[in-house]
XYZ file of C-alpha atoms in Angstrom:
677
model
C 138.364 47.624 119.850
C 134.665 47.778 120.687
C 131.839 45.695 119.246
C 128.274 47.000 119.087
C 125.750 44.173 119.440
C 121.961 44.007 119.143
C 120.863 42.601 122.494
C 117.641 41.163 121.068
C 119.563 38.877 118.723
C 121.490 37.133 121.493
C 119.858 35.118 124.251
C 122.982 34.742 126.335
C 125.351 37.509 125.357
C 128.504 36.544 127.200
C 128.316 32.816 126.337
C 127.581 33.534 122.674
C 130.491 35.965 122.361
C 132.946 33.570 123.979
C 131.699 30.593 121.939
C 131.889 32.559 118.711
C 135.483 33.537 119.428
C 136.614 30.392 121.191
C 139.850 30.166 119.242
C 141.275 33.334 120.738
C 144.226 33.076 123.068
C 142.113 33.521 126.147
C 138.602 34.346 127.195
C 140.168 37.169 129.182
C 140.497 39.027 125.882
C 136.822 39.973 126.300
C 135.447 42.338 128.883
C 131.643 42.330 128.755
C 130.124 45.463 130.299
C 127.443 45.179 132.933
C 125.200 47.922 131.567
C 122.831 47.970 128.605
C 122.518 51.200 126.658
C 118.855 51.035 125.612
C 117.745 47.410 126.165
C 118.782 46.640 122.592
C 122.388 47.718 122.343
C 125.371 46.712 124.458
C 129.123 47.139 124.152
C 131.712 44.370 124.236
C 135.277 45.481 124.830
C 137.961 43.329 123.226
C 141.364 43.703 124.841
C 144.610 42.006 123.727
C 147.078 41.383 126.577
C 150.862 41.511 126.229
C 151.322 37.829 125.375
C 148.724 37.964 122.608
C 150.280 41.099 121.124
C 153.728 39.476 121.089
C 152.447 36.258 119.536
C 150.582 37.929 116.694
C 153.296 40.531 116.136
C 155.550 37.614 115.216
C 152.874 36.023 113.039
C 152.226 39.299 111.198
C 155.972 40.085 110.849
C 155.500 43.494 112.427
C 158.677 45.557 112.617
C 159.412 46.836 116.110
C 162.259 48.903 117.642
C 165.648 47.240 118.023
C 167.866 50.147 118.943
C 167.709 53.961 118.824
C 168.842 55.391 115.507
C 172.464 56.525 115.822
C 172.714 58.197 112.400
C 172.941 61.970 112.456
C 170.185 63.877 110.693
C 171.401 66.179 107.952
C 170.847 69.853 108.649
C 168.453 71.702 106.391
C 169.882 73.487 103.351
C 167.717 76.481 104.283
C 169.316 77.138 107.646
C 168.779 80.869 107.383
C 165.036 80.287 107.130
C 164.766 78.185 110.296
C 162.736 80.916 111.971
C 160.195 80.719 109.161
C 159.967 76.913 109.155
C 159.602 76.994 112.937
C 156.503 79.161 112.598
C 154.991 76.666 110.150
C 155.875 73.597 112.241
C 153.742 72.108 114.999
C 154.504 73.104 118.566
C 157.090 70.570 119.781
C 156.222 71.336 123.388
C 152.747 69.928 122.671
C 153.518 67.190 120.135
C 156.936 65.821 120.985
C 159.044 64.549 118.059
C 159.011 60.774 117.671
C 162.276 59.054 118.532
C 163.762 57.194 115.561
C 164.682 53.528 115.904
C 166.261 50.791 113.888
C 163.598 48.107 113.539
C 163.307 44.430 112.674
C 160.479 41.874 112.391
C 159.512 40.849 115.899
C 160.467 37.394 117.198
C 159.115 36.288 120.516
C 162.082 34.084 121.424
C 164.437 37.050 120.893
C 162.404 39.517 122.903
C 165.429 40.625 124.913
C 167.076 41.973 121.745
C 164.298 44.517 121.199
C 164.096 47.956 122.761
C 161.300 47.306 125.281
C 161.598 50.352 127.493
C 157.905 50.332 128.417
C 155.436 47.587 127.587
C 152.558 50.058 127.371
C 154.258 52.099 124.643
C 156.142 49.321 122.827
C 153.089 48.684 120.606
C 151.583 51.967 119.402
C 147.763 52.338 119.295
C 147.524 51.697 115.546
C 149.526 48.457 115.843
C 147.402 47.256 118.769
C 144.170 47.872 116.873
C 145.557 46.191 113.766
C 146.515 43.069 115.721
C 143.087 42.842 117.367
C 141.349 43.261 114.013
C 143.656 40.615 112.511
C 142.551 38.163 115.206
C 138.851 38.969 114.938
C 138.837 38.693 111.147
C 140.160 35.098 111.290
C 138.258 33.559 114.198
C 135.882 30.705 113.342
C 132.500 30.982 114.964
C 130.346 28.348 113.265
C 130.503 25.292 111.013
C 127.506 24.537 108.789
C 127.462 21.786 106.150
C 131.233 21.338 106.480
C 131.727 25.033 105.686
C 133.625 27.158 108.168
C 132.213 30.565 108.950
C 134.672 33.022 110.384
C 135.505 36.671 110.816
C 133.952 39.690 112.440
C 133.042 41.141 109.050
C 130.654 38.275 108.371
C 129.060 38.662 111.783
C 128.577 42.382 111.164
C 127.068 41.731 107.733
C 124.697 39.124 109.151
C 123.416 41.555 111.778
C 124.654 39.713 114.880
C 127.079 42.530 115.527
C 126.194 46.093 114.674
C 129.758 47.331 114.207
C 133.369 46.726 115.201
C 135.761 49.623 115.554
C 138.692 50.934 117.615
C 137.966 53.551 120.242
C 139.082 57.160 120.141
C 141.248 58.540 122.947
C 138.804 60.357 125.236
C 137.079 63.526 123.995
C 138.843 65.651 121.452
C 138.460 68.881 123.477
C 139.876 67.545 126.753
C 143.581 67.574 127.549
C 144.986 64.573 129.372
C 145.548 65.122 133.093
C 148.545 62.779 133.051
C 151.450 64.349 131.082
C 153.047 60.928 130.604
C 149.913 59.638 128.831
C 148.735 62.393 126.445
C 145.349 62.392 124.749
C 146.496 61.970 121.142
C 143.054 62.812 119.798
C 143.222 66.180 121.560
C 146.717 66.798 120.185
C 145.552 66.057 116.644
C 142.557 68.328 117.037
C 144.609 71.216 118.395
C 147.636 71.081 116.078
C 146.064 69.558 112.957
C 142.285 69.803 112.683
C 141.659 73.196 114.303
C 141.190 76.120 111.858
C 143.896 78.161 113.591
C 146.450 75.511 112.564
C 145.643 75.800 108.865
C 149.072 77.299 108.087
C 151.053 74.672 110.017
C 152.681 71.505 108.771
C 150.861 68.256 109.394
C 152.021 66.049 112.315
C 152.450 63.032 110.037
C 154.127 60.815 112.642
C 151.258 61.305 115.081
C 148.689 60.748 112.308
C 150.399 57.495 111.402
C 150.642 56.480 115.052
C 146.944 57.155 115.683
C 145.276 56.189 112.390
C 147.808 53.895 110.752
C 150.055 54.080 107.705
C 147.285 54.128 105.104
C 145.715 57.332 106.406
C 149.169 58.744 107.059
C 150.392 58.197 103.492
C 147.202 59.791 102.153
C 147.738 63.008 104.090
C 151.480 62.930 103.368
C 150.818 62.759 99.610
C 148.101 65.399 99.764
C 150.301 67.745 101.776
C 153.267 67.307 99.437
C 151.072 67.785 96.366
C 149.649 70.971 97.889
C 153.133 72.275 98.692
C 154.259 71.696 95.089
C 151.103 73.411 93.811
C 152.318 76.611 95.441
C 155.059 76.998 92.814
C 152.669 76.183 89.954
C 150.110 78.658 91.316
C 152.682 81.477 91.481
C 153.766 80.914 87.872
C 150.141 80.578 86.735
C 149.145 83.855 88.382
C 152.177 85.559 86.809
C 151.139 84.337 83.341
C 147.559 85.455 83.967
C 148.703 88.924 85.050
C 150.923 89.144 81.979
C 147.910 88.525 79.740
C 145.666 90.821 81.763
C 148.089 93.755 81.724
C 148.759 93.389 78.009
C 145.176 92.926 76.825
C 144.933 96.587 75.793
C 148.003 96.144 73.581
C 146.483 93.201 71.712
C 146.484 94.340 68.054
C 143.948 91.870 66.731
C 141.537 92.671 69.592
C 141.835 96.374 68.745
C 140.867 95.585 65.145
C 137.804 93.654 66.311
C 136.686 96.581 68.497
C 137.549 99.325 66.001
C 134.347 100.813 64.475
C 136.017 101.218 61.066
C 137.283 97.621 60.987
C 135.214 95.274 63.142
C 132.221 97.609 62.947
C 132.060 97.324 59.155
C 132.575 93.569 58.843
C 129.255 91.737 58.391
C 129.428 88.161 59.666
C 127.414 85.236 58.331
C 124.518 83.796 60.382
C 125.411 81.061 62.846
C 122.434 78.903 61.955
C 119.914 78.437 59.142
C 117.040 80.863 58.473
C 116.347 82.248 61.958
C 119.838 83.441 62.891
C 120.593 87.020 61.792
C 123.642 88.633 60.232
C 125.802 90.381 62.773
C 128.746 92.756 63.060
C 132.124 91.533 64.213
C 132.592 94.300 66.789
C 129.832 92.901 69.029
C 132.460 90.353 70.127
C 134.743 93.153 71.342
C 134.540 92.275 75.048
C 134.987 88.574 74.333
C 138.084 89.262 72.243
C 139.615 91.292 75.091
C 139.014 88.474 77.551
C 140.463 86.022 75.058
C 143.682 88.049 74.974
C 144.173 87.332 78.679
C 144.416 83.570 78.224
C 145.498 83.350 74.583
C 148.881 84.982 75.084
C 152.549 84.066 74.943
C 152.488 83.558 78.713
C 150.144 80.595 78.254
C 152.735 78.849 76.077
C 155.437 79.429 78.686
C 153.143 78.134 81.429
C 152.256 74.980 79.468
C 155.955 74.178 79.012
C 156.595 74.902 82.687
C 153.785 72.590 83.832
C 155.151 69.763 81.685
C 158.403 70.035 83.649
C 156.686 70.764 86.989
C 154.698 67.531 86.949
C 157.900 65.525 86.442
C 159.619 67.313 89.309
C 156.607 66.667 91.536
C 156.523 62.931 90.796
C 160.283 62.483 91.176
C 160.527 64.400 94.450
C 157.457 62.590 95.765
C 159.206 59.252 95.145
C 162.080 60.461 97.320
C 159.713 61.643 100.034
C 157.793 58.365 99.816
C 161.029 56.389 100.228
C 161.783 58.377 103.392
C 158.332 57.603 104.789
C 158.715 53.925 103.906
C 161.854 53.779 106.013
C 160.537 55.904 108.885
C 157.251 53.986 109.038
C 158.793 50.515 108.552
C 157.047 49.654 105.288
C 160.131 49.079 103.104
C 159.438 45.347 102.735
C 155.705 45.487 103.286
C 154.844 43.390 100.220
C 156.683 40.407 101.698
C 155.249 40.939 105.162
C 151.576 41.731 104.692
C 149.110 38.922 105.255
C 146.486 37.892 102.692
C 142.891 38.695 103.492
C 141.039 35.970 105.398
C 138.315 35.839 102.751
C 140.991 35.183 100.134
C 142.557 32.502 102.291
C 139.220 30.704 102.544
C 138.131 30.937 98.935
C 139.617 32.501 95.832
C 137.116 33.267 93.077
C 138.715 34.027 89.719
C 136.761 36.853 88.095
C 137.530 38.109 84.598
C 136.260 41.560 83.621
C 135.468 42.087 79.954
C 137.583 45.073 78.925
C 135.874 45.362 75.532
C 132.511 45.976 77.205
C 134.009 48.717 79.380
C 135.596 50.420 76.363
C 132.337 50.255 74.400
C 130.449 51.800 77.331
C 132.899 54.712 77.414
C 132.631 55.215 73.637
C 128.830 55.118 73.837
C 128.870 57.719 76.618
C 131.131 60.040 74.614
C 128.937 59.705 71.507
C 125.864 60.438 73.613
C 127.458 63.627 74.969
C 128.364 64.783 71.450
C 124.841 64.119 70.142
C 123.337 65.945 73.131
C 125.497 69.051 72.705
C 124.818 69.228 68.952
C 121.084 68.817 69.499
C 120.951 71.514 72.168
C 123.064 73.856 70.044
C 120.714 73.450 67.065
C 117.634 74.056 69.219
C 119.039 77.185 70.868
C 120.390 78.489 67.550
C 116.858 78.406 66.176
C 115.050 79.737 69.252
C 117.356 82.268 70.932
C 117.683 84.885 68.124
C 113.926 84.982 67.648
C 113.137 85.265 71.361
C 115.871 87.875 71.987
C 115.067 90.029 68.972
C 115.805 93.686 69.735
C 117.818 93.015 72.901
C 121.353 93.546 71.633
C 123.073 93.719 75.064
C 121.713 90.280 75.966
C 122.612 88.816 72.566
C 126.270 89.644 73.200
C 126.434 87.269 76.150
C 123.556 84.781 75.755
C 124.659 82.885 72.661
C 123.813 79.307 71.585
C 127.287 78.225 72.707
C 126.743 79.732 76.157
C 123.311 78.160 76.530
C 124.683 74.747 75.538
C 127.517 74.981 78.062
C 125.174 76.092 80.858
C 122.706 73.247 80.312
C 125.528 70.702 80.117
C 126.987 72.013 83.383
C 123.606 71.826 85.123
C 123.087 68.223 84.012
C 126.614 67.291 85.127
C 125.983 68.908 88.513
C 122.728 66.986 88.986
C 124.352 63.669 88.046
C 127.272 64.293 90.406
C 124.951 65.138 93.302
C 122.784 62.066 92.692
C 125.681 59.639 92.313
C 127.755 61.195 95.071
C 126.236 59.022 97.787
C 126.984 55.879 95.783
C 130.412 57.060 94.709
C 131.587 57.907 98.224
C 131.005 54.353 99.400
C 133.296 52.752 96.836
C 135.866 55.469 96.046
C 139.166 56.001 97.785
C 139.766 59.473 99.202
C 142.742 60.056 96.964
C 140.653 59.526 93.794
C 139.249 63.056 93.850
C 142.690 64.580 94.052
C 144.080 62.446 91.225
C 141.179 63.695 89.092
C 142.068 67.224 90.172
C 145.709 66.476 89.341
C 144.559 65.469 85.854
C 142.660 68.710 85.327
C 145.579 70.793 86.618
C 148.087 69.138 84.278
C 146.090 68.030 81.226
C 144.196 71.253 80.506
C 146.281 73.911 82.225
C 146.883 75.699 78.902
C 143.170 76.523 78.816
C 143.070 78.032 82.311
C 146.369 79.085 83.958
C 144.625 79.838 87.260
C 143.719 76.157 87.775
C 146.741 75.472 90.060
C 145.778 78.439 92.255
C 142.224 77.185 92.687
C 143.510 73.664 93.354
C 145.927 75.046 95.962
C 143.179 76.870 97.862
C 140.885 73.840 97.637
C 143.550 71.457 98.949
C 144.540 73.675 101.877
C 140.919 73.734 103.014
C 140.321 70.070 102.160
C 143.225 68.873 104.325
C 141.855 70.632 107.402
C 138.246 69.671 106.701
C 139.216 65.999 106.337
C 141.308 66.255 109.499
C 138.404 67.827 111.392
C 135.989 65.134 110.227
C 138.352 62.280 111.115
C 139.166 63.717 114.517
C 135.772 64.965 115.668
C 132.983 63.446 113.586
C 133.972 60.038 112.271
C 134.383 56.766 114.073
C 138.020 55.780 114.366
C 138.931 53.567 111.430
C 140.772 50.273 111.666
C 144.457 51.059 110.978
C 145.939 49.557 107.836
C 149.459 49.260 106.503
C 150.324 50.974 103.222
C 153.704 51.276 101.553
C 152.777 53.871 98.950
C 149.781 55.349 97.136
C 149.381 52.139 95.151
C 148.122 52.145 91.578
C 147.775 55.929 91.586
C 151.539 56.373 91.140
C 151.670 54.849 87.608
C 148.356 56.541 86.807
C 149.843 59.946 87.616
C 152.946 59.102 85.595
C 150.700 58.312 82.630
C 148.836 61.588 83.144
C 152.178 63.430 83.195
C 153.121 61.970 79.805
C 149.682 62.607 78.335
C 149.651 66.190 79.661
C 152.413 67.222 77.263
C 150.377 66.056 74.255
C 147.088 67.571 75.415
C 148.576 70.979 76.200
C 150.444 71.058 72.894
C 147.219 70.253 71.030
C 145.193 72.760 73.058
C 147.620 75.529 72.131
C 147.835 74.393 68.504
C 144.183 73.697 67.717
C 142.040 75.690 70.147
C 144.042 78.903 70.495
C 144.836 81.551 67.892
C 148.548 81.587 68.693
C 149.819 79.566 65.707
C 147.744 81.453 63.060
C 148.992 84.740 64.536
C 152.620 83.603 64.401
C 152.205 82.406 60.806
C 150.698 85.749 59.824
C 153.378 87.729 61.668
C 156.355 85.897 60.164
C 155.038 84.997 56.691
C 151.840 86.769 55.619
C 152.304 90.297 56.958
C 155.174 90.968 54.522
C 155.608 90.315 50.798
C 154.990 88.191 48.847
C 151.737 87.485 50.758
C 151.339 90.752 52.687
C 151.506 94.454 51.904
C 153.442 95.657 54.962
C 157.120 96.550 54.790
C 157.880 95.157 58.252
C 156.621 92.343 60.477
C 153.354 93.420 62.087
C 150.007 92.128 63.336
C 148.032 94.849 61.585
C 145.515 93.445 59.134
C 145.418 90.062 60.874
C 141.644 89.998 61.360
C 140.896 90.949 57.757
C 143.358 88.312 56.543
C 141.772 85.503 58.530
C 138.153 86.117 57.486
C 136.845 84.623 54.254
C 134.146 86.095 51.994
C 130.930 84.251 51.239
C 128.354 85.238 48.606
C 124.880 85.479 50.122
C 123.411 84.335 46.809
C 125.098 80.984 47.350
C 122.889 80.302 50.360
C 120.179 77.733 49.756
C 116.647 79.000 50.268
C 116.171 77.061 53.475
C 119.529 78.283 54.789
C 119.197 82.013 54.162
C 119.584 84.169 57.232
C 116.934 86.332 58.840
C 116.588 89.463 56.626
C 115.202 91.582 59.494
C 118.504 92.452 61.085
C 118.689 96.229 60.699
C 122.051 95.907 58.908
C 120.731 96.786 55.445
C 121.136 94.843 52.227
C 124.423 93.077 51.580
C 125.669 90.651 48.967
C 128.587 89.127 50.899
C 129.370 88.195 54.464
C 132.332 86.855 56.342
C 132.486 83.346 57.681
C 132.889 83.070 61.418
C 136.479 82.234 62.240
C 136.436 82.612 65.980
C 136.279 79.588 68.248
C 135.073 76.439 66.479
C 134.458 77.894 63.032
C 137.926 78.877 61.842
C 138.478 78.666 58.124
C 140.709 80.109 55.436
C 139.141 79.895 51.962
C 139.294 81.612 48.588
C 136.578 84.286 47.965
C 133.673 84.009 45.491
C 134.729 84.405 41.871
C 138.155 82.889 42.422
C 139.016 79.882 40.216
C 139.173 77.803 43.418
C 136.373 79.574 45.277
C 135.535 78.295 48.736
C 138.534 75.956 48.715
C 141.241 76.240 51.356
C 143.841 78.859 50.519
C 147.604 78.707 51.006
C 147.370 80.416 54.402
C 145.335 77.450 55.657
C 148.033 74.947 54.665
C 150.760 77.074 56.224
C 148.799 77.152 59.480
C 148.208 73.376 59.461
C 151.896 72.697 58.823
C 152.896 75.128 61.579
C 150.497 73.504 64.066
C 151.843 70.014 63.394
C 155.431 71.256 63.594
C 154.669 73.046 66.865
C 153.196 69.889 68.429
C 156.180 67.755 67.393
C 158.783 70.276 68.567
C 157.043 71.003 71.884
C 156.564 67.299 72.650
C 160.163 66.366 71.885
C 161.640 69.270 73.841
C 159.532 68.668 76.960
C 159.914 64.874 76.810
C 163.692 65.261 76.545
C 163.752 67.497 79.613
C 161.378 65.155 81.490
C 163.471 62.055 80.826
C 166.665 63.890 81.782
C 165.111 65.013 85.080
C 163.819 61.494 85.782
C 167.290 60.084 85.171
C 169.126 62.776 87.142
C 166.973 62.601 90.300
C 167.282 59.232 92.120
C 164.121 57.742 93.603
C 165.803 57.203 96.979
C 168.091 59.780 98.570
C 171.594 58.881 99.779
C 170.684 59.477 103.415
C 167.707 57.111 103.186
C 169.837 54.442 101.498
C 172.412 54.768 104.289
C 169.731 54.333 106.946
C 168.290 51.259 105.219
C 171.745 49.667 104.895
C 172.543 50.506 108.513
C 169.298 48.933 109.680
C 169.903 45.736 107.699
C 173.447 45.489 109.027
C 172.324 46.049 112.610
C 169.546 43.469 112.271
C 171.932 40.855 110.891
C 174.482 41.661 113.597
C 171.980 41.291 116.431
C 170.589 38.072 115.002
C 174.110 36.722 114.553
C 175.051 37.582 118.135
C 171.859 35.980 119.367
C 172.619 32.796 117.422
C 176.157 32.751 118.844
C 174.796 33.033 122.378
C 172.421 30.146 121.764
C 175.173 28.041 120.219
C 177.565 28.851 123.071
C 174.925 27.937 125.596
C 174.055 24.705 123.799
C 177.700 23.799 123.216
C 178.411 24.403 126.898
C 175.698 21.948 127.893
C 176.974 19.406 125.362
C 180.581 19.812 126.594
C 179.514 19.326 130.208
C 177.652 16.164 129.266
C 180.655 14.840 127.317
C 183.010 15.493 130.262
C 180.563 13.864 132.611
C 180.268 10.837 130.344
C 184.047 10.462 130.018
C 184.516 10.922 133.735
C 181.930 8.295 134.496
C 183.576 5.807 132.152
C 186.979 6.082 133.872
C 185.681 6.444 137.405
C 186.057 3.201 139.436
C 182.814 1.498 140.040
C 181.765 1.020 143.591
C 180.471 -2.377 144.483
């Protein structure tokens, strides 16, 4: 680990460093360089010798190799595809596979029981850096007013030290000249961060060895999530193609585009006074595009994603359990040390949850008010400014203008807050947000998993490139799992079923179409002799008498559509309605079709939720969180650890008992031996 120090702050650099860290094992832990970089900045190299590493490995309960793993690895179930997996794997001639060991918490007095083949490789680089940082973060350097000041972090914050960080292994483009001591940074760059390795698997063991378990578990989760997205992307593309290929067979879209049906239906203005009357067939292109996403394939995909997310979480638990065993983090919670700042002082802080909830509610209300205000403004201004430009009016609507302005504002806010957000957010946060969008709203956009897949493939390599070539090497940290994000994703998985069911029920036209097809296309409500979708558009549009408009609400008369006494209420998108026509005893009240649709929507939500939840809970119960092979390895390791400790205790007892027996024999012999005068 290197420390960057401002030379101007220290009068006597070497004495100040040694006095600040006087409680270290030895002053030989520091190697002060003889050169000064620019008369203001110097480097101090902190090195931990073998004895210090052994001492603190015992204090930190670090698990180290006891014996090579003698359990056979199960062969892959896809043996016939070994040639394919070999192409995707890293080159084993460059990155050699890590040997597996049974491990146990290190004890200095039982050093002979551990597998110390080479002292230089017994502690991997991440463990060495973690031990050094552990020491530096707990060293006292000053006492003022009976208050101890300690830790490298405080010295960095006070400006005495500029930074403290582990060193990278050489330059990332240079191969090591000594084959027995490879440049791990070069190996990571070549087989992980380089663009030509984008199709290969990640060398997770080397990542963990070089950067620590926390970075390793991040890339392991991201890689597994990306691999599972491949299946979701394939199904999503298939559903999209199904809708795209069948858009020309969409009956209700044909009726909208037909000049004798949609071309003769006059629609009511979308705003007061300034908005004109319009013909339904101007939405022809929009209705065709809507057929792509609002199809039966979307329903199938929503059900599939509800099951997919459960499979992903369950299989990730199994993969995580394997990594916990391989990376010696099974009992991390009992082993990890509390932070030095917490050891010194524990401040109890209570966060007011009510205030946080009220802030969220206020933000949501503000967004709603903004969108309504912008919609009203554009509804009044756009028709007047675009008068006579029909092609533009088809695409530049008040809804479109509102969405565009909202997106621009969101983009500006994200760009402004990005610098602040990056400093406090964990890398995995962005992908959990992406995971939420992929699962919660996938019924709205089936191609979301495909876009997420492409993004993640690129993001993995970009992050790898930045860590390997651009960023300072981070202090390695232990991590057993992805932390609080696991229950968060489980909550998202449960909520995703409800949101997708409601999206299909309340924002798509699927349920009204099914109700019409099965109930209202045939007698007693319909005139057709067989089930059909013909007449659906006419059945779902309600009449409104223009004379019932208030004076201030009457539409723009200069529309070029001629005089008309009735219009149809807009039923597409957010303005769906099913009401009795003018002159009916219950005019403008909801008709029976409306109540059938509402009942069908509620029934659909209940049935879809219960079916998917039943399948989810069955899958969760059927798939164990830890595989049998991993359980066997954990049991074998515990047994071996207990056996070695027991044998060690027996040796000590035998040795001690032998000494005691010799002393007893000597005492008895002396008591019976004749005394010489």
